[in-house]
Coordinates of C-alpha atoms and ligand atoms in Angstrom, one line a residue:
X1182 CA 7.4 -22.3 22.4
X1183 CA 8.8 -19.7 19.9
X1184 CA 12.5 -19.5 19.0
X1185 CA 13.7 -16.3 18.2
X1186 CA 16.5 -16.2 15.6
X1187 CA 18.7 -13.0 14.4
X1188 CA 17.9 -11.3 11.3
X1189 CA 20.7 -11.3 9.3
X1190 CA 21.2 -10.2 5.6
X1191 CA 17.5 -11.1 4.8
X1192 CA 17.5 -14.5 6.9
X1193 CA 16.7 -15.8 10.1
X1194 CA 19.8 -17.6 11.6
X1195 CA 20.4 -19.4 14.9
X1196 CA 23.8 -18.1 17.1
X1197 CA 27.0 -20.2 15.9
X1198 CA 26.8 -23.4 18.6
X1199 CA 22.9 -22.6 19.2
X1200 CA 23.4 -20.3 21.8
X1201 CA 20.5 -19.3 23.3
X1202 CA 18.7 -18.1 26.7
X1203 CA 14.8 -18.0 27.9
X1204 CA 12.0 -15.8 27.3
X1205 CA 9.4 -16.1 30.0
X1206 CA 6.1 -14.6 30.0
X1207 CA 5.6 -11.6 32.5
X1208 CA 1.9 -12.6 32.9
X1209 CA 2.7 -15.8 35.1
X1210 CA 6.3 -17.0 34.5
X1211 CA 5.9 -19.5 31.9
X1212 CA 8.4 -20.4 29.8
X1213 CA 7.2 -19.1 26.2
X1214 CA 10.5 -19.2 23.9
X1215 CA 14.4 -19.4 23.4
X1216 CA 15.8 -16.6 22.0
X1217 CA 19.0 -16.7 19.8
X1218 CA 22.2 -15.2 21.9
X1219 CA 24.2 -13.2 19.6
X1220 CA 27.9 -13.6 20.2
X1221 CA 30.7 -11.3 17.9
X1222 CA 30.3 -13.3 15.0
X1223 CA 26.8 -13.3 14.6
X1224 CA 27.3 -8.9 15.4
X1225 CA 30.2 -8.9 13.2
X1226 CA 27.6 -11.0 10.0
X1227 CA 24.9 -8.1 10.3
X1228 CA 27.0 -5.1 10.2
X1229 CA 28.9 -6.9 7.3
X1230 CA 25.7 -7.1 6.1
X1231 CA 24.6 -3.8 6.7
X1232 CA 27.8 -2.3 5.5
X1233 CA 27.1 -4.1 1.9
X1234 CA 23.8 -2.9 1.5
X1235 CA 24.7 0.6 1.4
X1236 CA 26.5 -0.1 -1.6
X1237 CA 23.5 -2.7 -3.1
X1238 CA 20.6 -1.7 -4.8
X1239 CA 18.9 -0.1 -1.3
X1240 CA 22.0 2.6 -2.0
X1241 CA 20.6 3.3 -5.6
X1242 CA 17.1 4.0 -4.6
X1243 CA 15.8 7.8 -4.7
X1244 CA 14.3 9.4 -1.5
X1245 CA 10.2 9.1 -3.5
X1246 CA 11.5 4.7 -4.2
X1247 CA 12.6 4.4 -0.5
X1248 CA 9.7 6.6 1.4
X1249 CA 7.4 4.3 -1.0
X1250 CA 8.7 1.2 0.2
X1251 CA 8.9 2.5 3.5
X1252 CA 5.2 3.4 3.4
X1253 CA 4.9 -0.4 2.0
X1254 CA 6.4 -1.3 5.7
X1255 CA 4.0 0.8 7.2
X1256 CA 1.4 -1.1 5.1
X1257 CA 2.3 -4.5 5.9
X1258 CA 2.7 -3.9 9.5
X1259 CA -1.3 -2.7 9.7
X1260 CA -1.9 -6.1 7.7
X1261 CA 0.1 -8.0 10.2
X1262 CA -1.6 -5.9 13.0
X1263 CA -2.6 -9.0 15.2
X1264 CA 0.3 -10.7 14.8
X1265 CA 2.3 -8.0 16.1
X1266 CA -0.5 -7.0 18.3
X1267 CA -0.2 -11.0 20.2
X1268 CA 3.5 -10.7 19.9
X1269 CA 3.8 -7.9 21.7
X1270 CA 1.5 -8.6 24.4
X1271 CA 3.2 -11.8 24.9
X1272 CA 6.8 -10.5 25.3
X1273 CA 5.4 -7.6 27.5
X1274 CA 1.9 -8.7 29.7
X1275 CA 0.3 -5.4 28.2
X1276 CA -2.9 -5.3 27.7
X1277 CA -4.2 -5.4 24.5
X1278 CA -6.3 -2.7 24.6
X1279 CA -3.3 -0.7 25.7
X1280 CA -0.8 -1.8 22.8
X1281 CA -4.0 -2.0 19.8
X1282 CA -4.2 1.9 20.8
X1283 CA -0.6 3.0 21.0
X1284 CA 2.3 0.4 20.4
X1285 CA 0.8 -1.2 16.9
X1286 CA 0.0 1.9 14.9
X1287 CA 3.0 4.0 16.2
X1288 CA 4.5 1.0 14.7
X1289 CA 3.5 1.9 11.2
X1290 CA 3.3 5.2 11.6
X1291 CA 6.6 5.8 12.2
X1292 CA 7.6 4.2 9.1
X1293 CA 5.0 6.8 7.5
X1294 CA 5.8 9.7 9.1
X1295 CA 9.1 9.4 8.8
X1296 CA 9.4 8.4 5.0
X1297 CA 6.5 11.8 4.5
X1298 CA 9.5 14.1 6.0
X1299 CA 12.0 13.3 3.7
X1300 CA 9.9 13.3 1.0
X1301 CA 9.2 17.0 1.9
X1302 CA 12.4 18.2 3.3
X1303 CA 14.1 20.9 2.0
X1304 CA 17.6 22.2 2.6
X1305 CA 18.4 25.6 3.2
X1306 CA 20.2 27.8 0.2
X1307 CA 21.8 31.2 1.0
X1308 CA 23.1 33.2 -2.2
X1309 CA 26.1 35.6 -0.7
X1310 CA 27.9 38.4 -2.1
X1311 CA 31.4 38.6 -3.1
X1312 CA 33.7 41.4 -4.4
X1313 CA 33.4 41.1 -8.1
X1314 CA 29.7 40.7 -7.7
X1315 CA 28.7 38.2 -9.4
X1316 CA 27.8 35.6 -5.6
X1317 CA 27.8 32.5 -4.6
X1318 CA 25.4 30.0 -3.7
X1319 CA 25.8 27.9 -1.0
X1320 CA 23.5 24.9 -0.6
X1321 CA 23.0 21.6 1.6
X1322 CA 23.8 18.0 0.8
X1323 CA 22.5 15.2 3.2
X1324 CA 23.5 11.8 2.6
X1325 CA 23.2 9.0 5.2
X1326 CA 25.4 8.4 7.7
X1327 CA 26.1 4.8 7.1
X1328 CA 25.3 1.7 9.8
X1329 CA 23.3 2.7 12.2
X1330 CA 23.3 0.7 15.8
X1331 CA 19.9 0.8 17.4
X1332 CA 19.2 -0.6 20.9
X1333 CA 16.3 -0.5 22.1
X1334 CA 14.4 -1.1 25.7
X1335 CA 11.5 -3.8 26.5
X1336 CA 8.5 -1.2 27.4
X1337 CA 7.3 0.0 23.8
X1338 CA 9.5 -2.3 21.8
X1339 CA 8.0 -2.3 18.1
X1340 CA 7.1 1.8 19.1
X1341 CA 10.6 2.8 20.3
X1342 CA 12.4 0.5 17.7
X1343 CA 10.5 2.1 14.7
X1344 CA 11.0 5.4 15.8
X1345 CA 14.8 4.6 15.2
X1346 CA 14.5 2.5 12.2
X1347 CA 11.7 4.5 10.5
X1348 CA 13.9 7.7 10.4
X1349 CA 17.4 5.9 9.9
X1350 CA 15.9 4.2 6.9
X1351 CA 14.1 7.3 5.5
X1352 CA 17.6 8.9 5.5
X1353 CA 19.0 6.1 3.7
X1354 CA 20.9 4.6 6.3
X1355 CA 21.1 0.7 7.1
X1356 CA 20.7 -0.9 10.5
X1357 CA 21.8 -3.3 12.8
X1358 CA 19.0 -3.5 15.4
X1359 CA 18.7 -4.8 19.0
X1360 CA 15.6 -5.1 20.9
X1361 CA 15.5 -5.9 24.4
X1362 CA 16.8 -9.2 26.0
X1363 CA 12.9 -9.3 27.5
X1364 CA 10.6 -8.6 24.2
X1365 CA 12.4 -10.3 20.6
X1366 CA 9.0 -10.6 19.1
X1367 CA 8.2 -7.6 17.2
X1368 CA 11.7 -7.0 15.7
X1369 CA 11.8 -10.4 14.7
X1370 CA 8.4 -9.5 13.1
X1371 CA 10.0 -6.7 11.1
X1372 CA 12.3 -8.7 10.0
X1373 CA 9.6 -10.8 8.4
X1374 CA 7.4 -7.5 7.1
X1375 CA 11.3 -6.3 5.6
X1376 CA 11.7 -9.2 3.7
X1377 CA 7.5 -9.5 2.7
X1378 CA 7.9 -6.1 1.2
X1379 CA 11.3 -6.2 -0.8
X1380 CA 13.6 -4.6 1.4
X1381 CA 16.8 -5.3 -0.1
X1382 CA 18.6 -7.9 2.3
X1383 CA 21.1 -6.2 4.7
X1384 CA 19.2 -2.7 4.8
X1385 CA 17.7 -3.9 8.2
X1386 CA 19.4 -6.8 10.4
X1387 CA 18.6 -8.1 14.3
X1388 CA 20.5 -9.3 16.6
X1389 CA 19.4 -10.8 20.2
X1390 CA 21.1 -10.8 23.0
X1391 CA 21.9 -8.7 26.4
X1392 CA 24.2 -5.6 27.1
X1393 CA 27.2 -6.5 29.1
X1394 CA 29.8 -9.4 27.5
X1395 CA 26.3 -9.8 24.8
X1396 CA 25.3 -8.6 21.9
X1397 CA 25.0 -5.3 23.0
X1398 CA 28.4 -4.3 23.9
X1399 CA 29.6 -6.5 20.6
X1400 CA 27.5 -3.9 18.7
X1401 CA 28.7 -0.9 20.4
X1402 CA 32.1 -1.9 19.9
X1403 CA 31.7 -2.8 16.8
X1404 CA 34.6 -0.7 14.6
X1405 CA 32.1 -0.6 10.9
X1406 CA 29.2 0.9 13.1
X1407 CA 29.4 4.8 12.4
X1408 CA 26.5 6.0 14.7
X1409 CA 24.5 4.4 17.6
X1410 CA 21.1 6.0 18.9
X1411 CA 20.1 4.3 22.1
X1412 CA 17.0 4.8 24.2
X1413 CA 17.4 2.9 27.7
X1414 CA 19.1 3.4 31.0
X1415 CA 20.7 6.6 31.6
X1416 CA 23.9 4.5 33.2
X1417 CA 23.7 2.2 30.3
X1418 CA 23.5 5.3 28.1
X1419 CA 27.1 6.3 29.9
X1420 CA 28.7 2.7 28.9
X1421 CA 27.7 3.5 25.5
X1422 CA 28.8 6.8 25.0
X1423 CA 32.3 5.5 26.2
X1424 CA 32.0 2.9 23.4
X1425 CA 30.8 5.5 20.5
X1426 CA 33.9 7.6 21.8
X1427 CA 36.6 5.1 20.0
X1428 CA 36.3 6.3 16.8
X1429 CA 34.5 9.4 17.2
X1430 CA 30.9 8.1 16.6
X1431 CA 28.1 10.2 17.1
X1432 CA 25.3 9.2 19.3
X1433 CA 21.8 10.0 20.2
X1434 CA 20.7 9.0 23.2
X1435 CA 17.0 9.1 25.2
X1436 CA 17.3 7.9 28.8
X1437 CA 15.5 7.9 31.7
X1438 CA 13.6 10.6 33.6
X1439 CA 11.9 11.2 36.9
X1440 CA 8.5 12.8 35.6
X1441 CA 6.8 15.7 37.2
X1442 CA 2.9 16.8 36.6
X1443 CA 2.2 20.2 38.7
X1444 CA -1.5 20.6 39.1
X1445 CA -3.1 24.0 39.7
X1446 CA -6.0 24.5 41.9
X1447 CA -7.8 26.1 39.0
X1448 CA -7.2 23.5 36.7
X1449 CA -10.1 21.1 35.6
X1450 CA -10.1 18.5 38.2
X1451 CA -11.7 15.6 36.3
X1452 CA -9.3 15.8 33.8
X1453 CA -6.4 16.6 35.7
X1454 CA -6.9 13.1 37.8
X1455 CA -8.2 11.6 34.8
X1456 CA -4.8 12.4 32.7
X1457 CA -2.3 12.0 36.0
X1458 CA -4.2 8.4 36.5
X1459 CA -2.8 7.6 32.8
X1460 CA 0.2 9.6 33.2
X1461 CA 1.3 7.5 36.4
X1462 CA 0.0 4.4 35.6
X1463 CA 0.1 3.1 31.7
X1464 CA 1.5 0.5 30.6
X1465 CA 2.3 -0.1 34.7
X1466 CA 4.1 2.5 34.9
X1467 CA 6.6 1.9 32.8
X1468 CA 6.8 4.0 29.8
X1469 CA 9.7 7.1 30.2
X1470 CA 7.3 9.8 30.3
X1471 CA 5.5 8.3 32.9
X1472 CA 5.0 10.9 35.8
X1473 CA 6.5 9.7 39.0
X1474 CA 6.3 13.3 40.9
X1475 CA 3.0 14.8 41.4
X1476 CA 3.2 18.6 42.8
X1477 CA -0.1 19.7 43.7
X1478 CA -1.2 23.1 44.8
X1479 CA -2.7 23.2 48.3
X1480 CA -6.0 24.3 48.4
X1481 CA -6.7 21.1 45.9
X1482 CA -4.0 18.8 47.4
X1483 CA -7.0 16.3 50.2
X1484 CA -9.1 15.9 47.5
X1485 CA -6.7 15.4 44.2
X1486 CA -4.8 12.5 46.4
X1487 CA -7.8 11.0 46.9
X1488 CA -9.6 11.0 43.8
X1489 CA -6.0 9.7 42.3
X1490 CA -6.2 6.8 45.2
X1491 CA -9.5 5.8 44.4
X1492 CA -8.8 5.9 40.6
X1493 CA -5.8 3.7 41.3
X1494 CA -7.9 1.0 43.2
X1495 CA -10.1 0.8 40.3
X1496 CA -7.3 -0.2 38.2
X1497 CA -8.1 -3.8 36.8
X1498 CA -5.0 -6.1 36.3
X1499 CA -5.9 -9.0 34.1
X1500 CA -4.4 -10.9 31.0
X1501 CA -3.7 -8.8 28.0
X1502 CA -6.5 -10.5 26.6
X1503 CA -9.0 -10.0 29.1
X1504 CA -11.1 -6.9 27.9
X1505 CA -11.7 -5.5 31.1
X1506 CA -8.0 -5.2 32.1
X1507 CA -6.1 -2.3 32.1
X1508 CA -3.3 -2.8 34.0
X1509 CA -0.7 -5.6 33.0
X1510 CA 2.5 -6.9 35.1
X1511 CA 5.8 -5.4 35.1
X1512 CA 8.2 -6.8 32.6
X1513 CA 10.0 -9.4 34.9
X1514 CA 10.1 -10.7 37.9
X1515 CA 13.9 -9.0 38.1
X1516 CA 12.2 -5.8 37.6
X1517 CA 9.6 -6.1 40.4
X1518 CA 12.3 -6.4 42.5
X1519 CA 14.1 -3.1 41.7
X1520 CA 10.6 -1.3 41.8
X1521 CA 9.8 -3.5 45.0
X1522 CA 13.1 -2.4 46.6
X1523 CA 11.6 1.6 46.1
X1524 CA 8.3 0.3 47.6
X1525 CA 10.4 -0.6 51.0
X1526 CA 12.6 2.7 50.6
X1527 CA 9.7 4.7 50.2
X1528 CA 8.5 3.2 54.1
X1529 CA 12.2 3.5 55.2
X1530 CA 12.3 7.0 54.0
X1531 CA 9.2 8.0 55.8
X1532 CA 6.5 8.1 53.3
X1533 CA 2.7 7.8 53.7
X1534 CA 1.5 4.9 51.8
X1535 CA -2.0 6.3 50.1
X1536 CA -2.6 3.0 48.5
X1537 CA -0.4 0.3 47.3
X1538 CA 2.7 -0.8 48.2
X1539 CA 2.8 -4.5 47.7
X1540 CA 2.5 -8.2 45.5
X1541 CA -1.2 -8.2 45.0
X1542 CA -3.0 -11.7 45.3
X1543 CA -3.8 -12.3 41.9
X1544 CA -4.8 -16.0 42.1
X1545 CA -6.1 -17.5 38.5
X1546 CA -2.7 -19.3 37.4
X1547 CA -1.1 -15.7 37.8
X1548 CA 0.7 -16.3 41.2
X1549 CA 4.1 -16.6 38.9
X1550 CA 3.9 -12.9 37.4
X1551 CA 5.5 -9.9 37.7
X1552 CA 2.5 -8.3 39.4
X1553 CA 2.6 -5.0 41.7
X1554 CA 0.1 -2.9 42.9
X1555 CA -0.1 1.0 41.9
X1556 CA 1.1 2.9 44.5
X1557 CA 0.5 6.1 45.9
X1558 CA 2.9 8.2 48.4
X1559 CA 3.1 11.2 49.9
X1560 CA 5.0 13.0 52.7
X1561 CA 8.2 12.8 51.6
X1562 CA 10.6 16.0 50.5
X1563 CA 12.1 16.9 47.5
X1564 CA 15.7 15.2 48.8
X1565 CA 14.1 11.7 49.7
X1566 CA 15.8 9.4 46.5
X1567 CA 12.0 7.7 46.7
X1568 CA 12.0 11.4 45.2
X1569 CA 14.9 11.4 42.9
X1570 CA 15.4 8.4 41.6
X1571 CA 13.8 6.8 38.4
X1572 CA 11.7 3.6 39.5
X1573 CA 10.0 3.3 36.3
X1574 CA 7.1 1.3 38.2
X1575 CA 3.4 2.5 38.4
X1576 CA 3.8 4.5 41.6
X1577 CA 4.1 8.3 42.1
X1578 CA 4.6 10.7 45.3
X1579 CA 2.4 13.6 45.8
X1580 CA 3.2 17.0 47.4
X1581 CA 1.9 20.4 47.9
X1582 CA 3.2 23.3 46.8
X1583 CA 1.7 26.9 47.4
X1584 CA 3.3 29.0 44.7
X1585 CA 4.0 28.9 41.1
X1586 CA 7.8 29.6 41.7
X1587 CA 8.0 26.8 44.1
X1588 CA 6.2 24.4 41.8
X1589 CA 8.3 25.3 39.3
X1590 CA 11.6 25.0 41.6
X1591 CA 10.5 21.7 42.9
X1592 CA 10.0 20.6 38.8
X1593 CA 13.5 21.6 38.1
X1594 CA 14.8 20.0 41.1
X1595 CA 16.3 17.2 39.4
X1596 CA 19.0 15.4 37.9
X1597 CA 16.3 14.3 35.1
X1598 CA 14.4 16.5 32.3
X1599 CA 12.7 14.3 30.2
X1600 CA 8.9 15.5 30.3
X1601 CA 6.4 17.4 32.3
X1602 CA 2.6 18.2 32.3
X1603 CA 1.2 21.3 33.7
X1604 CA -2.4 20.8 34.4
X1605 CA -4.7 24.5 34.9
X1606 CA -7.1 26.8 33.5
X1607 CA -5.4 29.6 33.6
X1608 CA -3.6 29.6 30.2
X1609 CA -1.0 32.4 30.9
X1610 CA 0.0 30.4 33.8
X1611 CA 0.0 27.2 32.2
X1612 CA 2.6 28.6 29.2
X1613 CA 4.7 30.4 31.3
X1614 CA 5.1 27.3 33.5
X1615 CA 5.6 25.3 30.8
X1616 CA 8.5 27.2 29.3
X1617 CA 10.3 27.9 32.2
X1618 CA 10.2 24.0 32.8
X1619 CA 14.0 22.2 32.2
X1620 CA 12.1 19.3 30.0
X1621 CA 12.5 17.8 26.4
X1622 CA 8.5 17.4 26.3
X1623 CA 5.8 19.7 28.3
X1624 CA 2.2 19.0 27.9
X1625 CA -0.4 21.3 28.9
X1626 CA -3.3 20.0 30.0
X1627 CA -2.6 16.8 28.4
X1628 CA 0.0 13.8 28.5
X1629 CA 1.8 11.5 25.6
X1630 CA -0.2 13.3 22.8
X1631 CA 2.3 13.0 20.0
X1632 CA 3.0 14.8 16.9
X1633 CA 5.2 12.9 14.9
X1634 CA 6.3 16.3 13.2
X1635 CA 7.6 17.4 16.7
X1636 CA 11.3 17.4 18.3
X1637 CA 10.9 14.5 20.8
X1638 CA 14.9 14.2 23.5
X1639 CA 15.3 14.9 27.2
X1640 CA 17.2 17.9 28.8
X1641 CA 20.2 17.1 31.3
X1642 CA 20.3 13.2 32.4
X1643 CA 17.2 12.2 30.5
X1644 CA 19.3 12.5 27.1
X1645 CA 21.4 13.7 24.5
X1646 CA 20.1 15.1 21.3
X1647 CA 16.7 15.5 19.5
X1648 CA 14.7 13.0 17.4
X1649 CA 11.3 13.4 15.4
X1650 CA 10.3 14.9 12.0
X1651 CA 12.9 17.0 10.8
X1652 CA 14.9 17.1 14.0
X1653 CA 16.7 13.3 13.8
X1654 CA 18.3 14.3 10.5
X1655 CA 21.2 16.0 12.4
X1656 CA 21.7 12.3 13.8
X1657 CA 20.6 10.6 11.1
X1658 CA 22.4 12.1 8.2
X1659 CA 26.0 13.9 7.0
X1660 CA 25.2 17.2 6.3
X1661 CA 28.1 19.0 3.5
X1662 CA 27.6 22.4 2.5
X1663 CA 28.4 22.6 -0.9
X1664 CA 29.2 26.7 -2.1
X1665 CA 28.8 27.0 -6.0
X1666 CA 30.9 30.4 -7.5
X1667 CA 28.7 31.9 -9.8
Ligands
NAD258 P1 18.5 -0.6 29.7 O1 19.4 0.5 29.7 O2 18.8 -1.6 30.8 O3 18.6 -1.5 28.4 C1 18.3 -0.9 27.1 C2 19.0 -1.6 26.0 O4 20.4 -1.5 26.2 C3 18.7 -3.1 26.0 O5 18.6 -3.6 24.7 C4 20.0 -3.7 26.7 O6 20.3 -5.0 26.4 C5 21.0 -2.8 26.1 N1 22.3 -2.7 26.9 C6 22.4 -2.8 28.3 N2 23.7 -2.7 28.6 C7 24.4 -2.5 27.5 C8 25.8 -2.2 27.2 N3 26.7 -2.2 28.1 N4 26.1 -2.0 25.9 C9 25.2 -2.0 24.9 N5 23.9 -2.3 25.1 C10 23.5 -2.4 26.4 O7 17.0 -0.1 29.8 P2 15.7 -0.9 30.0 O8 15.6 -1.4 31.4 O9 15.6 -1.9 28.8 O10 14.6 0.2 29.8 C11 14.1 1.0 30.8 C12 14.8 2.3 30.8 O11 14.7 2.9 29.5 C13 14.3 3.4 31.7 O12 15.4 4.1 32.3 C14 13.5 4.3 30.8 O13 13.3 5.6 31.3 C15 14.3 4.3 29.6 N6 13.6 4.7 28.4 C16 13.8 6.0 27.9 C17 13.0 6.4 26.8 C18 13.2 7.8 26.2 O14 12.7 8.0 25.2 N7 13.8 8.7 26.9 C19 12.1 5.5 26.3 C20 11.9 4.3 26.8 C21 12.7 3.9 27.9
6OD259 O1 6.4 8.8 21.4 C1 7.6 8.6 21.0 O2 8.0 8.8 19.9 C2 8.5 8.0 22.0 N1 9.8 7.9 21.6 C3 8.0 7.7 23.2 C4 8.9 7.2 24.3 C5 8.3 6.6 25.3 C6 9.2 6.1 26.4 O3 8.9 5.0 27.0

């Protein structure tokens, strides 16, 4: 059994009165740790913490010192790979050969990217004229914003939390971090990687805990915080944004979205059912760029379904450490239920079930899991909520569409606009579709290929704000223009 402490001004420290709550394993419901509940005190110690460290020698350091220790991070984390590799499995039921590709070396590289752009950033300078013509230069000073709250979701935890903490440290900012209630591991990790490289104590501080009456809604509250970037929930991200507003804090939020791929009958079909397979289905579903709407174009639509279905069905579900497994359990057992609950809808509403639908009988100790089966639907409309609604499950509907206006209506059709992929061989098509798309992220003929240079946010509910390479340092940093008289 692990305990799982906060991460507090370089130490690991239990909650005041040892509270605490469990941490079962998604794989088959055992109980695998007790995780540290932070109450107001223990959120009030970090930011104090935080606050002081501004001030301490991390304050002092120049932007080459702190994107070298930074890099170190990055380092030590690739070191530490299968520690944070089990860890992360553990908390999550992914398997490994899912989070040894993506989660673990996003981790470092994040720290890496992020400490490479500020090392190359520069501001913009603009030399004006004035009457007795001599000018003035105007130039740009960033300096960090101060404590930065980050909360983070349970899908990619050490991925999404270093995208946060890479850039908000590169800036010079200090943190008060909070992973999921569901997946502690890997932040407490950091914490250990912070202290193994000489990260001044303070710079970066955890605390565990929920949202609601927890340490989430302690941190968010929390007066000494002066900006909070949140990826979760787009209702949580409301609750948050009400918080930030006492005080005027700014935010930067990436929420949820309701994923459409639109697949041209001249596209390439093997990889076209290939990339939607991954696009629906990794990490079971449950990653926010996932595609849960499918928009096919007719002449291909038979055959796409059911090369999709039978590429489903082949899907192996299995322990993260059994090499043949590619498909883990969702996060909880609380979370099957919600997805579950879509699985009945879907009936109720009237759709075809291609495949899926179900608990699958997993037998081998795994009875206790949060297992589901991918799921395949189609014959529902645009208005059906099966249709509109995020399930964040590995399921997706399929419909036809004729046009390239209609495909691009249905796209838009949606209270979401985090991400798209536009699948077709016809490259004028492809780019047009994919700029007239209402979407953060469109990928052409591919899905989640990241360049850690690019803007990465979602349009309407999906978000608010842009993060990645240059683009956080809006959020990140306080930007003074300074105008010199010459
Ligand atoms: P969630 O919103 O339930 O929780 C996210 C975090 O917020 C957790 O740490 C939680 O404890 C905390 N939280 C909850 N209520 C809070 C409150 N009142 N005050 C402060 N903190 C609070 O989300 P989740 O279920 O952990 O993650 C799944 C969701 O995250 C999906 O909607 C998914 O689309 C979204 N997501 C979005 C992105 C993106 O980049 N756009 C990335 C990953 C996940
Ligand atoms: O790739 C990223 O930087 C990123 N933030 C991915 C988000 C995935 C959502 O689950």
């Amino acid at each position: 059994m692990s305990e799982f402490k906060h991460f507090i001004n370089g130490e690991f420290v239990d909650s005041a009165g040892g509270r605490a709550f469990e941490n079962r394993d998604p794989v088959d419901g055992s109980l695998i740790g007790s995780i540290h509940e932070a109450g107001e005190p223990e959120v009030d110690a970090a930011v104090v913490a935080a606050r002081a460290a501004l001030k301490g020698p991390w304050g002092r350091l120049g932007q080459a010192e702190r994107s070298a220790l930074l890099n170190r991070v990055a380092d030590r984390i690739e070191v530490r790979f299968d520690d944070f590799l089990a860890a992360e499995c553990r908390d999550t039921g992914k398997p490994r050969s899912l989070a040894s590709k993506i989660d673990i070396p996003r981790g470092a590289a994040n720290f890496r990217a992020f400490a490479d752009v500020m090392t190359r950033h520069a501001e913009e300078t603009f030399r004006m004229d004035t009457p007795d013509g001599r000018g003035a230069l105007n130039y740009g000073q960033r300096s960090p914003k101060g404590v930065i709250a980050v909360i983070c979701p349970w899908n990619l935890p050490l991925l999404l939390m270093t995208f946060k903490v890479g850039p908000a440290l590169a800036c010079g900012n200090t943190v008060v971090a909070k992973p999921s209630e569901e997946t502690p591991a890997t932040a407490t990790l950091l914490g250990e990687v912070m202290n193994e490289c000489g990260v001044p104590p303070g710079v970066f501080n955890v605390v565990h805990g929920f949202g609601p009456d927890s340490a989430g809604e302690y941190l968010t509250r929390h007066r000494d915080i002066d900006a909070m970037t949140f990826t979760g929930e787009t209702k949580t991200g409301e609750v948050i944004m009400r918080a930030a507003s006492v005080g005027l804090r700014n935010i930067s939020m990436e929420c949820g979205g309701k994923n459409p791929a639109l697949i041209f009958a001249d596209c390439d079909v093997d990889k076209a059912v290939e990339g939607t397979l991954r696009s629906v289905f990794t990490n079971t579903g449950q990653v926010c760029l996932c595609t849960e709407r499918v928009y096919v174009q007719r002449p291909l639509f038979d055959e796409f379904v059911d090369r999709l279905a039978r590429g489903a069905a082949k899907l192996k579900p299995g322990r993260p450490e059994n090499e043949a497994a590619d498909f883990g359990p969702l996060i909880s057992l609380g979370h099957r239920e919600k997805v579950l609950g879509y699985y009945e809808l879907a009936r109720m509403e009237g759709a075809e079930v291609v495949t899926g639908g179900d608990i699958p009988d997993m037998g081998d100790g795994l009875e206790g899991g949060a297992w589901i089966e991918p799921t395949i639907w189609t014959g529902l409309s645009n208005d059906a909520r099966t249709v509109r609604e995020e399930i964040f499950g590995p399921c997706c509907h399929v419909q036809p569409f004729d046009e390239e206006q209609e495909a691009i209506a249905l796209a838009n059709d949606s209270d979401y606009g985090l991400a798209a992929a536009v699948w077709g061989e016809n490259s004028s098509q492809t780019t047009r579709v994919a700029e007239a798309l209402e979407v953060g992220i469109a990928w052409v003929n591919t899905w989640f290929l990241r360049d850690l240079r690019t803007a990465f946010g979602g349009a309407k509910q999906s978000g608010i704000g842009r993060e990645g390479g240059v683009h956080g340092l809006e959020f990140y940093t306080e930007l003074k223009n300074i105008c010199v008289k010459l």
